[in-house]
C-alpha cells in the first residue's frame, strides 16, 4: 500500500501544553546517556534516573544529555522542571509531527528537525525527529531511536583536544546539527542513483506500468523529503540571525557552513523534482511512440492484404457470366497483380518512413 | 451537481455598513451562551436577552459570549452598540463570505476565519464562519451553527485551575483559535486517506471515468480548502506582529505555536495538491498504456489472420485454369503455410515485446 | 471571431500630454451631472456648460461631478484648467486603455480603474474605464457610458442623513470605489455558474469540440479579467499607504474593507483559473477514455470475426482433394467451433475488463 | 531555419574596457545629426567630424546628438574623451548584446534599451539597441540603424514652443524613452492579431502541422520579446528612484507615465504567453478529437461488415452436407439478416453518440 | 549511461574543518605559478616549494598565486597557515562540490565558483571549481586543472601598462571573475546551436525516440548548468554590497559589469529552459499528428475494401436459389457498384480532409 503522508490529528482538541507522546513509537525503552567535558576532562556514562543530571548542573563543564526514545513522558517533564524549559517546548519534543523550526527563549534555545533515513533498496525514506535544547553549558538531545548517529561527534570529543573540547555548548549544538544535515547527502546520493537508473531504463527499454509506478513513488518521496528538509534552511538562517547570548559569535561562521550545506541539499532536491517531472513527460511520449509503431504495423498489414482479399473475393463469386474465369492467363495475370500491389504499397510506406 | 465555489453577490450595491445576514442560513434560532470566569469563580449560563450580558460588563472576570446562529441581526446590532464595535465589523460578522482576516481597532480586535467540516464519506468539505471579537475581559464568538466545537475549551475552563483560568481574554482567544486550527488536522487526515486510496486504485486497477471524476472532485476541494485555509497563516502572523495592548506578551509564544500549526496545515495541503496533479498525469499515462495494450491485441489478431484469409481467398477463386487445385498435396501443403505464418509472426511480436 | 485582447497603439508616437480620445467610442454625447451636498443641504442637477461648476468651487459643500461619455475633449481640458489637474491625468482620463492605478498629486488624487460588465448569456465580458479625480470638497468621475451604476450611492446621499452626508470627498470616493469593486462579485457569480455547468457537462456527457471551445473562451476571459482586476488590489493598497492630506484617517478603515473585497475577487479568479486548467486536463483524459472505448469495441469485433472468417475461407477453397468436405459431420462440427471461439474470446476480454 | 536566440561570445576573454564593435553590422556608414535648441533658438545639422560638437559644449542650450551606425569605433572613443564618459559605458554602447539597464555616473547617466521592430508579415521581430547618454545640457543617442524613429520628437522640438523646448536634457531623454517604449504597442497589436487569427484557425479548422509550427514560432518570439522588454520596467523604475541631480523633479511625473506604459506592455506579453500556451493544449486536444473521430468511422465500418462477411463466408463453403444451401428461402432469409445486423449496430452506435 | 547529478557524500560524518580532498581528481600533480607585479615591475615564475612565496609577502607589489591541482592537501594547509586563512575556507577549497558563494573574513575574502566547459560535440558540460582568496596585495587562485584559462589576464598584465598594473588585488580578482563568467557565453552559444538544430529537426522531420532522448539530455544539462550558474549572480551582488576594505570603490563599477553579464547568462538559460519545455510539447503533438495520419490511411483502406469484400462474399455463396447468379448483367453491374462505392467514399473522406 502507498505510504501515507498523514499528519495525524491524534492531539487535536487537547489543551495546549498537555504532555503526551504523539506519533509512532519507535523505541519503547528510553536510554539516557550523558557526556560531560571541558578542555581537560571528559566523562561518559549511561544514567538511569534523571536526578543524576543534577550533579552536572552547576559545574562549568559542557554537559551533553542524549535521550533516546520518547515514550517516557514523565522523564521529559522532570527535565523540563529541572532546566526551566517552556511547557510548549516539552510538548513539541513529544509530538513527532513537528515542522523543523527554531525557537528562542530567555535562557534556552529550541531546535527541532528531521533526520532522513533510507529504509531499504526500494527507495523508501523514513524520518526521525530530533530535538535540541541548548542551554548555557548544557545541550539536551531528544531522539526517537537508539542508533550510532552521533558516534562521529562523540569520537571527536573523546580524541581531539581541539576546538570542540575548547568551545561551549553552542559549538556542540553546531556539531550535532552539522552531523544531521550532512546525513542528507547520503540520501541524496541514493536518490540520484534511483533517478539515474530510472532514466536509463526509460530511454532504452519499453515503458511499462512499472516504470510509471516507480516515477510516482519517487515523486511522492521527493514531495515528502522536500517538506521535511526545506524548512531546515530557514531554521539555520534564523539561528544565525538570532541575537541570543547563548550563541557565540565565533560559532556563527560554522553555522554559515551548515546553512550552505542545507541550501545545497534543497537545491539538489529541487533539481531532482524537475528531472522527475521531465521523466513523466518522457514516459508519456514513449508510450505514444510505441503506440504509433503498433499502429503502423497494423496499417501496413491491413492496407496490403485487405485489397488483395477483395480481389480474390471477386473471382470467388459464382456468377454464370464471368468471362474472365475461362481466360487461360487470368489466374497467372492475377498473381502479377497480387505481387505488384504489395510492392507499390511497401514503397509508398517506405517513403512515408513507416518501415 | 458539482458544488459551486460561488462568492455570492447578494449584497453588491448596498451601502457599506448596512447590517443584513448574507450567506446560507445554517441555523434559524440563535442561542447565546455565556461563560464568566476568574481565577476563583466560574459561571455558565444560556441567556435569552442580550441585556443580561450587561451584568458582566464592568466586572474584572473574563466573559466569553458564544452566539450560535447568525440570523438575528438585531442581536448583533445591540451587541455592537453595547461594546462599541465598529459598524464594518458587525457587517463582516453577518456576511459569511469573509476571507480569514485580522483587524485591529482601538479597543477591540476582530478575527474572522473558517472552520472546516467533513460532510460525509464522499470527501465533501463544508465551511463554517467563526468570528471573534476580543475586548478587554470579553471574548465574543459568533458561529453559524450549534455544535460541540468548543467543548474541549469549556472543559479546560471548568476543570483546570491552571493557565486558562489565570490568564486574560487574549489567552482565551488563543485557546479558541488553537481549537479551530487543530480541527483542520482531522480534515487533512481524511484527505490523506482519500488521496492514498485513490493512488492505490490508480496504480493497481484499470483507470475508469470514475477515477477521473474523483480526481477532479478532490482537486476542486483542495483548491477550495486552500483558499479558506491559507490566509489563516497570515492572519495569525498579523496578530503576533500587532502591537495591541489587548494581547499580553506571554500569549505571543502560544500564538507562535498556532502559527506553526497553520504553516503545517498549509504545507500539507500544498503537498496534496502536488500529489493530486501528479495523479492526473499518472491517470493519463495509464489510459495510454491500456490503449496501447488494446492496440497490440488488435494488431496481433489482424496481422495473423488477414494474410491467411487472403490465401484461402486465392484458392476459393473459380478460375478454370488453376493447376494447383488439382495437385494432391496442395491442400495439406497449404495447411503447413497456415501454421508457419502465425508462428513466424508470433515470434516476431514476441521479440517486439508485444506479447 | 475571437475577441481581441488588443492594446491599441493609436497614440504611439504622439507628444505626451496631447489630449485626444483613445479607445472605442461608447457614447457620443457627453452628459454632466452634478450632486452637491452637505450635512444639511442637497442639490442635484444636469448641467450643459462646464462653467456652471464654478458656482460650487468655493463653497464648503462636497460636490460630485459625473461626466458620462469621453468624446468631448474640450470639456475635459476646461475641467483640467478650472481645477488645476495635471496634463498627464487629463490624457489618461481620455485614453481608455489604462491599467488600474493610483496617482497622488499636490492637491488632487487620480484613481483609474475598470468596471466589468457581463455582455450576454455567452459569458463575454466588456470593460468600462472609470476615472476619479479627488480634490478637496470635489470628486470628478469620468465614465465611458451612461448607466445606473451610481444609483445606490446617489440614493444613500439623498435619503440617509448618515455618514455619507457628514463626511468629506474622500468618503464619497470610497463609496464610489466600493460600488465598482462590488460589481465584480456579480460577474464572479456568473463565472462560477459558467464553470460549474461546464464541469458538469464534462463529467457526465461526451466531450465535444464545443466543450473545448468553451474552455478556451472562458480561459481567455479569465486571463483578461485578471489583467484588469488584479491591479485594483495594489491600487487600493497604495491609497491606504498614501499620506495625502486629502484622505481622512477615518476613511482608511473603510478603504481596508474595499481592499479585502479586492483580495477576495482576485483570489476567486485565481481559483477559477486553477479549476479551468484542471478542466482541460479532464477534457483530454475524457477524450482518451472514449478513444480507448472505441478501440476496445473495434478490437473485440475484429478479434472474434477475423479468425472465424479465415475458417470459412478454408472450406470455401476449391481443391479437389479436401477430404473434410465430404465428411457428414464436418459442417455441424465447424459450427461448434464457430460458437466456441467467440465464447472463449469473450471470456478473455471480460477478464481484461474490456467489456 | 529557426532564428537563433544567440548571445554571441565574440568578446569573451578580451580585457574589459576594450572598444570593439560586437554584434551584427546593420549600418556601415555612421551618420551624426545634431539638434541644438533653447526656449528661443533651434539649430539642426548633419556633421562630419566629431570636433564640430565642441562648439556646443559650453553653451546653455540643450544639444541632442544622434549617432546612427555603430561601426565607427574611433568616433565613439573621441566622444568618450570629449564628454568624460566612463570606459565601460563606451564598451557597452558598442556591444549590441546589452540587457536594458540604467547606470548612474558622477556627471552622466547611461540608459541602454532595445527597440522592437516587426520584420514582415510572418511575425518575426528584430531588435535595435539604442543607448542614451544624458549629461547636463547634452543627450547623446547611439542607434544601430538610420531611420525615422525620432521624427515625432524632432517635430515637437521644431514646432511647439511648449514644454520640450523649455525644459532640460532630462525631459528630452524622457521624450526619447517614451517614443521607444510606445513603439512596442504597435508590435503588441500585431502580436494580438497573429494570436487571434491563430486561435480562430484552431477552433474552426483542422489542426495541421503548420498550426503547430506557428504556435512554436510565436512562443519563441514571445520568450525573446519578454527577455528584451521586461527589464525596461525595472530600468525606468531605477531612473525614477535615482537621486541624480541630472534629473529634475518635474520630469519624474512623466517618467512615471513611461513606467506605466512599460508595465502595460509587459502585462500584455504575459497574457499572450498564457493564451499561447493554452493554444497548444487546445491543439493537442483537437488532434485527439480528430483521431477519435477517425477511429469511430473505422470501428463503425469494420464492426458492421466484418460479421456480415463472416456470414457470407459460411455459405461460401463447399461442404457436401450443408442442408441450408438447398432451402428455397435461405438466401432471401439471409438478406434479412444482412439488413438487420447493420440496423441494430447503427442504433447501438447512435446511442453511444458515435454517429 | 546518463551522467549523474550526484552530490557525493564522501565527507558526511567527518569533523568540520578536517582537510581532505573531496571530489574527482582531475590533476594528480600540483603546479604553482606566481605572478608578481607593480606599476613598474613584473616577475613570473613557477615555484616548487610553498616557502618561496614568503619572499613576496611583505612587498607592496600585487602577487598572484595560481595553484593548479587540488590533491596536495599539505600545500593548501601550509598556505592557510602562512596567510592566516580560516580553516573552513581551506576545507571548502579542497571540497569540489561547493555551491558558488562569497564569504567575507576579517583580512581576506573567499570566492568560490564553477567554470563551465563543453566536453565534446554531444553537448555534455563538465565543471571545474575555482576558488579565489583575496588578501591585501595577494590573490590566491585554486583550480582543479591545468589549462590556459587565465592567459588573457596574464597577457594584459604583461603588455598593458594600463589599469590592471596600476590597481590592486581587488581589480585583479575582478579580472579573474570576469574571465570565468564570460566563458559561459561560449557555452551558451553552443547550447543555442544545439537547441536550434533540435528545433529545426522537430519541425521538419519525423519525430523519433532519438529526438526525445536529445530533449531529455539537454533538459538535464540545463537543470545542471542553472544550478551551477545562477548562484553566481547572487555571489557578485554580495561582493558589491560587501563593505570590506579589501575592495576599492573604483572596482565596484567593474563588478557591476560582471553582475550584468551574470544576469544575462542566467536570463538566457531560463529562456532556453522555456524553449526546451516547449519543444517537448511540440514533440508530443507531432507524434499525435503522425499517429492521426497513420490512422487515416488505415481507415480509408479498411472502409473502402471491407464493404466490397462483403459484396463479393455474397455472390460467392453456394445457395441453389440465388437468381442473380444467372442474370447476364449481374457481374458487370456489380463492377459498377465496385467502382461507385470507393468513389463515393473517397469524396466523403476528401470532404473530411482526410486525404
Coordinates of N, CA and C in Angstrom, one line a residue, chain D residues 1-17 86-88 91-92 95 97-99 101 103-105 206-209 212-213 215-217 219-220 223 226-227 273 280 283-284 286-288 290-291 293-295 297-298 301-302 305-306 308-309 311-313 315-318 324-328 330-332 334-335 338, chain E residues 152-153 156 163 171 174-175 178-179 182-183 185-186 188-189 192-193 195-196 199-200 202-204 253-254 256-257 260-261 263-264 267-268 271-272 274-275 277-279 281-282 284-286 288-292 295-296 298-299 302-304 306-307 309-324 345 348-349 352-354:
Chain D
X1 N 15.3 28.4 -41.7 CA 15.9 27.9 -40.4 C 15.4 28.8 -39.2
X2 N 15.3 28.1 -38.1 CA 14.8 28.8 -36.9 C 15.9 29.9 -36.6
X3 N 15.3 31.1 -36.1 CA 16.2 32.2 -35.8 C 16.9 31.8 -34.4
X4 N 18.1 32.1 -34.3 CA 18.9 31.8 -33.1 C 18.6 32.9 -32.0
X5 N 18.6 32.4 -30.8 CA 18.5 33.4 -29.6 C 19.9 33.8 -29.2
X6 N 20.8 33.5 -30.0 CA 22.2 33.5 -29.6 C 22.7 34.8 -28.9
X7 N 23.5 34.6 -27.9 CA 24.2 35.7 -27.2 C 25.6 35.6 -27.5
X8 N 26.1 36.1 -28.6 CA 27.4 35.8 -29.1 C 28.5 36.0 -28.1
X9 N 29.5 35.3 -28.2 CA 30.6 35.2 -27.2 C 31.8 35.8 -27.8
X10 N 31.6 36.6 -28.9 CA 32.8 37.1 -29.7 C 33.8 37.8 -28.8
X11 N 33.4 38.4 -27.7 CA 34.3 39.2 -27.0 C 34.8 38.5 -25.8
X12 N 34.3 37.3 -25.5 CA 34.8 36.6 -24.3 C 36.3 36.5 -24.2
X13 N 36.9 36.8 -23.1 CA 38.3 36.7 -23.0 C 39.1 38.0 -23.2
X14 N 38.4 39.0 -23.7 CA 39.0 40.2 -24.0 C 39.1 41.1 -22.7
X15 N 40.1 41.9 -22.6 CA 40.2 42.8 -21.5 C 39.0 43.7 -21.4
X16 N 38.4 43.9 -20.2 CA 37.3 44.8 -20.1 C 37.7 46.2 -20.5
X17 N 36.8 46.9 -21.1 CA 37.1 48.2 -21.5 C 37.8 48.3 -22.8
X86 N 32.6 57.2 -19.0 CA 33.3 56.0 -18.5 C 33.6 55.0 -19.6
X87 N 34.8 54.4 -19.5 CA 35.2 53.4 -20.5 C 34.2 52.3 -20.7
X88 N 33.6 51.8 -19.5 CA 32.7 50.7 -19.6 C 31.4 51.1 -20.4
X91 N 32.2 50.9 -24.0 CA 32.2 49.5 -24.4 C 30.8 48.9 -24.6
X92 N 29.9 49.3 -23.6 CA 28.5 48.8 -23.7 C 27.8 49.4 -24.9
X95 N 28.8 47.2 -27.9 CA 28.4 45.8 -27.8 C 26.8 45.8 -27.8
X97 N 24.7 43.5 -27.5 CA 24.0 42.4 -26.8 C 23.7 42.8 -25.4
X98 N 23.5 44.1 -25.1 CA 23.2 44.5 -23.8 C 21.8 44.1 -23.3
X99 N 21.7 43.9 -22.1 CA 20.4 43.8 -21.4 C 20.0 45.2 -21.1
X101 N 19.4 48.4 -19.3 CA 19.8 48.8 -17.9 C 20.0 50.3 -17.8
X103 N 22.5 53.1 -15.7 CA 23.7 53.3 -14.9 C 23.9 54.7 -14.6
X104 N 24.3 55.0 -13.4 CA 24.4 56.4 -12.9 C 25.9 56.6 -12.6
X105 N 26.5 57.6 -13.3 CA 27.8 58.0 -13.0 C 27.8 59.4 -12.5
X206 N -9.3 22.2 -39.3 CA -8.5 21.0 -38.9 C -7.1 21.5 -38.4
X207 N -6.6 20.8 -37.3 CA -5.3 21.2 -36.9 C -4.3 20.5 -37.8
X208 N -3.3 21.3 -38.2 CA -2.3 20.8 -39.1 C -0.9 21.0 -38.4
X209 N 0.1 20.4 -39.0 CA 1.5 20.5 -38.5 C 1.9 22.0 -38.6
X212 N 1.0 24.0 -35.7 CA 1.9 23.7 -34.6 C 3.2 24.5 -34.8
X213 N 3.7 24.6 -36.0 CA 4.9 25.4 -36.2 C 4.7 26.8 -35.9
X215 N 2.5 28.1 -33.8 CA 2.4 28.2 -32.3 C 3.9 28.3 -31.7
X216 N 4.7 27.4 -32.2 CA 6.1 27.3 -31.6 C 6.8 28.6 -32.0
X217 N 6.6 29.0 -33.2 CA 7.3 30.3 -33.7 C 6.9 31.5 -32.8
X219 N 5.6 31.4 -29.8 CA 6.1 31.1 -28.5 C 7.5 31.6 -28.3
X220 N 8.4 31.2 -29.3 CA 9.8 31.6 -29.3 C 9.9 33.1 -29.3
X223 N 9.0 34.6 -26.0 CA 10.1 34.4 -25.0 C 11.2 35.5 -25.2
X226 N 10.0 39.1 -24.4 CA 9.9 39.3 -23.0 C 11.3 39.5 -22.4
X227 N 12.2 38.8 -22.9 CA 13.6 38.9 -22.4 C 14.1 40.3 -22.7
X273 N 1.5 35.1 -23.6 CA 2.2 33.9 -23.2 C 1.2 32.8 -22.7
X280 N -1.7 25.6 -27.3 CA -1.0 24.4 -27.6 C -1.8 23.2 -27.0
X283 N -4.6 22.7 -29.2 CA -4.1 21.9 -30.4 C -4.1 20.4 -30.1
X284 N -3.4 20.1 -29.0 CA -3.3 18.7 -28.7 C -4.7 18.0 -28.5
X286 N -7.4 19.0 -29.9 CA -8.1 18.9 -31.2 C -7.6 17.7 -32.0
X287 N -6.3 17.5 -31.9 CA -5.7 16.3 -32.7 C -6.3 15.1 -32.1
X288 N -6.4 15.0 -30.8 CA -7.0 13.8 -30.2 C -8.5 13.6 -30.6
X290 N -9.9 14.6 -33.4 CA -9.9 14.2 -34.8 C -9.6 12.7 -34.8
X291 N -8.6 12.3 -34.1 CA -8.2 10.9 -34.1 C -9.4 10.0 -33.6
X293 N -12.5 10.7 -33.9 CA -13.5 10.7 -35.0 C -13.1 9.7 -36.1
X294 N -11.8 9.7 -36.4 CA -11.3 8.7 -37.4 C -11.5 7.3 -36.9
X295 N -11.2 7.1 -35.7 CA -11.3 5.7 -35.1 C -12.8 5.3 -35.1
X297 N -15.1 6.1 -37.2 CA -15.5 5.8 -38.6 C -15.0 4.4 -38.9
X298 N -13.7 4.1 -38.6 CA -13.1 2.8 -38.8 C -13.9 1.7 -38.1
X301 N -17.4 1.0 -39.6 CA -17.3 0.3 -40.8 C -17.0 -1.2 -40.5
X302 N -15.9 -1.4 -39.8 CA -15.4 -2.7 -39.5 C -16.4 -3.5 -38.7
X305 N -19.3 -4.6 -41.2 CA -19.1 -5.5 -42.3 C -18.3 -6.8 -42.0
X306 N -17.5 -6.8 -41.0 CA -16.8 -8.0 -40.7 C -17.7 -9.1 -40.3
X308 N -20.8 -9.6 -41.2 CA -21.5 -10.0 -42.4 C -20.7 -10.8 -43.3
X309 N -19.4 -10.4 -43.5 CA -18.5 -11.1 -44.3 C -18.3 -12.5 -43.8
X311 N -20.6 -14.2 -42.3 CA -21.8 -15.0 -42.7 C -21.7 -15.5 -44.1
X312 N -21.3 -14.5 -45.0 CA -21.2 -15.0 -46.4 C -20.1 -16.0 -46.6
X313 N -19.1 -15.9 -45.7 CA -18.0 -17.0 -45.8 C -18.6 -18.3 -45.5
X315 N -21.6 -19.6 -46.0 CA -22.3 -20.2 -47.1 C -21.6 -20.2 -48.4
X316 N -20.3 -19.8 -48.3 CA -19.4 -20.0 -49.4 C -18.6 -21.3 -49.3
X317 N -18.8 -22.0 -48.2 CA -18.0 -23.2 -48.0 C -18.6 -24.3 -48.9
X318 N -17.7 -25.2 -49.2 CA -18.1 -26.3 -50.2 C -18.4 -27.6 -49.6
X324 N -28.8 -26.1 -45.5 CA -29.3 -24.7 -45.8 C -29.2 -24.4 -47.3
X325 N -28.1 -24.9 -47.9 CA -27.9 -24.4 -49.3 C -29.0 -24.8 -50.2
X326 N -29.8 -25.8 -49.8 CA -30.9 -26.2 -50.7 C -32.2 -25.6 -50.4
X327 N -32.3 -25.0 -49.2 CA -33.6 -24.3 -48.8 C -33.9 -23.2 -49.7
X328 N -35.2 -23.1 -50.0 CA -35.6 -22.1 -51.0 C -35.5 -20.7 -50.4
X330 N -33.6 -19.7 -48.0 CA -32.4 -19.4 -47.2 C -31.7 -18.1 -47.7
X331 N -31.6 -17.9 -49.0 CA -30.9 -16.7 -49.5 C -31.7 -15.5 -49.1
X332 N -33.0 -15.4 -49.5 CA -33.7 -14.2 -49.0 C -33.7 -14.0 -47.5
X334 N -31.3 -14.8 -45.5 CA -30.0 -14.3 -45.1 C -30.0 -12.8 -45.4
X335 N -30.6 -12.3 -46.5 CA -30.6 -10.9 -46.8 C -31.3 -10.1 -45.6
X338 N -28.7 -9.7 -43.2 CA -27.7 -8.7 -43.7 C -28.2 -7.3 -43.5
Chain E
X152 N 44.5 35.2 -21.1 CA 44.2 36.6 -21.5 C 44.5 37.6 -20.3
X153 N 44.3 37.2 -19.1 CA 44.6 38.1 -18.0 C 46.1 38.3 -17.9
X156 N 47.4 40.6 -20.4 CA 47.1 42.0 -20.1 C 48.1 42.6 -19.0
X163 N 45.4 50.0 -16.7 CA 44.7 49.9 -15.5 C 45.1 48.7 -14.6
X171 N 41.2 44.6 -8.1 CA 40.9 44.7 -9.5 C 41.4 43.4 -10.3
X174 N 38.7 41.0 -9.8 CA 37.6 41.3 -10.8 C 38.0 40.7 -12.2
X175 N 39.2 40.9 -12.6 CA 39.6 40.5 -13.9 C 39.5 39.0 -14.1
X178 N 35.7 38.1 -14.2 CA 35.2 38.5 -15.4 C 35.5 37.4 -16.5
X179 N 36.7 36.9 -16.5 CA 37.2 35.9 -17.4 C 36.3 34.6 -17.3
X182 N 32.6 35.3 -18.4 CA 32.5 35.4 -19.8 C 32.7 34.1 -20.6
X183 N 33.4 33.2 -20.0 CA 33.5 31.8 -20.5 C 32.1 31.2 -20.8
X185 N 29.5 32.5 -21.9 CA 28.8 32.9 -23.1 C 29.1 31.9 -24.3
X186 N 30.4 31.4 -24.3 CA 30.7 30.4 -25.3 C 29.8 29.2 -25.1
X188 N 26.9 29.1 -23.8 CA 25.5 29.4 -24.2 C 25.3 29.4 -25.7
X189 N 26.4 29.9 -26.4 CA 26.3 29.8 -27.9 C 26.1 28.4 -28.3
X192 N 22.7 27.2 -27.6 CA 21.8 27.8 -28.6 C 21.8 27.0 -29.9
X193 N 23.0 26.7 -30.3 CA 23.1 25.9 -31.6 C 22.4 24.5 -31.4
X195 N 20.0 23.6 -29.4 CA 18.6 23.7 -29.3 C 18.0 24.1 -30.7
X196 N 18.6 25.0 -31.3 CA 18.1 25.5 -32.6 C 18.1 24.3 -33.6
X199 N 15.3 22.0 -32.7 CA 14.0 22.6 -33.1 C 13.7 22.4 -34.6
X200 N 14.8 22.7 -35.4 CA 14.6 22.5 -36.8 C 14.3 21.1 -37.2
X202 N 12.8 19.0 -35.4 CA 11.5 18.6 -34.9 C 10.4 19.1 -35.8
X203 N 10.6 20.3 -36.3 CA 9.6 20.9 -37.1 C 9.6 20.4 -38.6
X204 N 10.7 19.8 -39.0 CA 10.7 19.4 -40.4 C 10.7 17.9 -40.6
X253 N 32.4 49.5 -9.9 CA 31.8 49.8 -11.1 C 32.1 48.7 -12.1
X254 N 33.2 48.1 -12.0 CA 33.6 47.0 -12.9 C 32.9 45.7 -12.5
X256 N 30.0 45.6 -11.1 CA 28.6 45.8 -11.6 C 28.5 45.3 -13.1
X257 N 29.6 45.4 -13.8 CA 29.6 44.9 -15.2 C 29.5 43.4 -15.2
X260 N 26.1 42.3 -14.5 CA 25.2 42.4 -15.7 C 25.4 41.2 -16.5
X261 N 26.7 40.8 -16.7 CA 26.9 39.6 -17.5 C 26.3 38.3 -16.9
X263 N 23.7 38.2 -15.0 CA 22.3 38.2 -15.2 C 21.9 37.8 -16.6
X264 N 22.7 38.3 -17.6 CA 22.4 37.9 -18.9 C 22.5 36.4 -19.2
X267 N 19.5 34.8 -17.5 CA 18.3 35.0 -18.3 C 18.3 34.1 -19.6
X268 N 19.4 34.0 -20.2 CA 19.5 33.1 -21.4 C 19.1 31.7 -21.1
X271 N 15.5 31.2 -20.7 CA 14.9 31.2 -21.9 C 15.0 29.9 -22.6
X272 N 16.2 29.3 -22.5 CA 16.4 28.0 -23.2 C 15.5 26.9 -22.5
X274 N 12.6 27.4 -21.1 CA 11.3 27.6 -21.6 C 11.1 27.0 -23.0
X275 N 12.1 27.3 -23.8 CA 12.0 26.8 -25.2 C 12.0 25.3 -25.2
X277 N 11.2 23.2 -22.9 CA 10.0 22.5 -22.4 C 8.9 22.7 -23.5
X278 N 8.9 23.8 -24.2 CA 8.0 23.9 -25.4 C 8.3 22.8 -26.4
X279 N 9.5 22.5 -26.6 CA 9.9 21.5 -27.6 C 9.3 20.1 -27.3
X281 N 6.5 19.6 -25.8 CA 5.1 19.7 -26.2 C 5.0 19.5 -27.7
X282 N 5.8 20.2 -28.4 CA 5.8 20.0 -29.9 C 6.0 18.6 -30.3
X284 N 5.4 15.9 -28.5 CA 4.2 15.1 -28.3 C 3.1 15.3 -29.3
X285 N 2.9 16.6 -29.7 CA 1.9 16.9 -30.7 C 2.3 16.3 -32.0
X286 N 3.6 16.3 -32.3 CA 4.0 15.8 -33.6 C 3.7 14.3 -33.7
X288 N 1.4 12.7 -32.0 CA 0.0 12.5 -32.2 C -0.5 12.8 -33.6
X289 N 0.1 13.8 -34.2 CA -0.2 14.1 -35.6 C 0.1 13.0 -36.5
X290 N 1.3 12.4 -36.3 CA 1.7 11.3 -37.2 C 0.7 10.1 -37.0
X291 N 0.4 9.8 -35.8 CA -0.5 8.7 -35.5 C -1.8 8.9 -36.2
X292 N -2.3 10.2 -36.1 CA -3.5 10.5 -36.8 C -3.5 10.2 -38.2
X295 N -3.6 6.5 -38.8 CA -5.0 6.0 -38.6 C -5.9 6.3 -39.8
X296 N -5.6 7.5 -40.4 CA -6.5 7.9 -41.6 C -6.2 6.9 -42.7
X298 N -5.2 3.8 -42.6 CA -5.8 2.6 -42.3 C -7.3 2.6 -42.5
X299 N -7.9 3.7 -42.0 CA -9.4 3.8 -42.0 C -9.8 3.9 -43.5
X302 N -9.5 0.4 -45.1 CA -10.4 -0.6 -44.5 C -11.8 -0.2 -44.9
X303 N -12.2 1.1 -44.8 CA -13.6 1.5 -45.1 C -14.0 1.2 -46.5
X304 N -13.0 1.3 -47.4 CA -13.3 1.1 -48.8 C -13.4 -0.4 -49.1
X306 N -13.5 -3.2 -47.1 CA -14.3 -4.2 -46.3 C -15.7 -4.3 -46.8
X307 N -16.4 -3.2 -47.2 CA -17.8 -3.4 -47.7 C -17.7 -4.2 -49.1
X309 N -15.6 -6.4 -50.1 CA -15.3 -7.8 -49.9 C -16.6 -8.5 -49.4
X310 N -17.4 -7.8 -48.6 CA -18.6 -8.3 -48.2 C -19.5 -8.7 -49.4
X311 N -19.5 -7.7 -50.4 CA -20.3 -7.9 -51.6 C -19.9 -9.2 -52.3
X312 N -18.5 -9.3 -52.5 CA -18.1 -10.5 -53.2 C -18.4 -11.7 -52.4
X313 N -18.4 -11.6 -51.1 CA -18.8 -12.7 -50.3 C -20.2 -13.2 -50.6
X314 N -21.1 -12.3 -50.8 CA -22.5 -12.7 -51.0 C -22.6 -13.6 -52.2
X315 N -21.9 -13.1 -53.3 CA -22.1 -13.8 -54.6 C -21.1 -15.0 -54.7
X316 N -20.4 -15.2 -53.6 CA -19.5 -16.4 -53.5 C -20.2 -17.5 -52.8
X317 N -21.5 -17.2 -52.3 CA -22.2 -18.3 -51.5 C -22.8 -19.3 -52.5
X318 N -22.9 -20.5 -51.9 CA -23.3 -21.6 -52.8 C -24.8 -22.0 -52.8
X319 N -25.7 -21.0 -52.4 CA -27.1 -21.4 -52.3 C -27.6 -21.8 -53.7
X320 N -28.5 -22.7 -53.7 CA -29.1 -23.2 -55.0 C -30.0 -22.1 -55.6
X321 N -30.7 -21.5 -54.7 CA -31.7 -20.5 -55.2 C -31.1 -19.1 -55.1
X322 N -30.2 -18.7 -56.0 CA -29.8 -17.3 -56.0 C -29.9 -16.8 -57.4
X323 N -31.1 -16.2 -57.7 CA -31.4 -15.9 -59.1 C -30.4 -14.9 -59.7
X324 N -29.8 -14.0 -58.9 CA -28.9 -13.1 -59.5 C -27.7 -13.8 -60.3
X345 N -16.9 7.1 -51.3 CA -16.2 7.2 -50.0 C -15.0 8.1 -50.1
X348 N -16.2 11.5 -49.8 CA -16.5 11.8 -48.4 C -15.3 12.0 -47.6
X349 N -14.3 11.2 -47.8 CA -13.0 11.4 -47.0 C -12.3 12.7 -47.4
X352 N -13.8 15.4 -45.6 CA -13.4 15.5 -44.2 C -11.9 15.8 -44.1
X353 N -11.3 16.1 -45.2 CA -9.8 16.5 -45.2 C -8.9 15.4 -44.7
X354 N -9.4 14.1 -45.0 CA -8.5 13.0 -44.5 C -7.5 12.7 -45.6

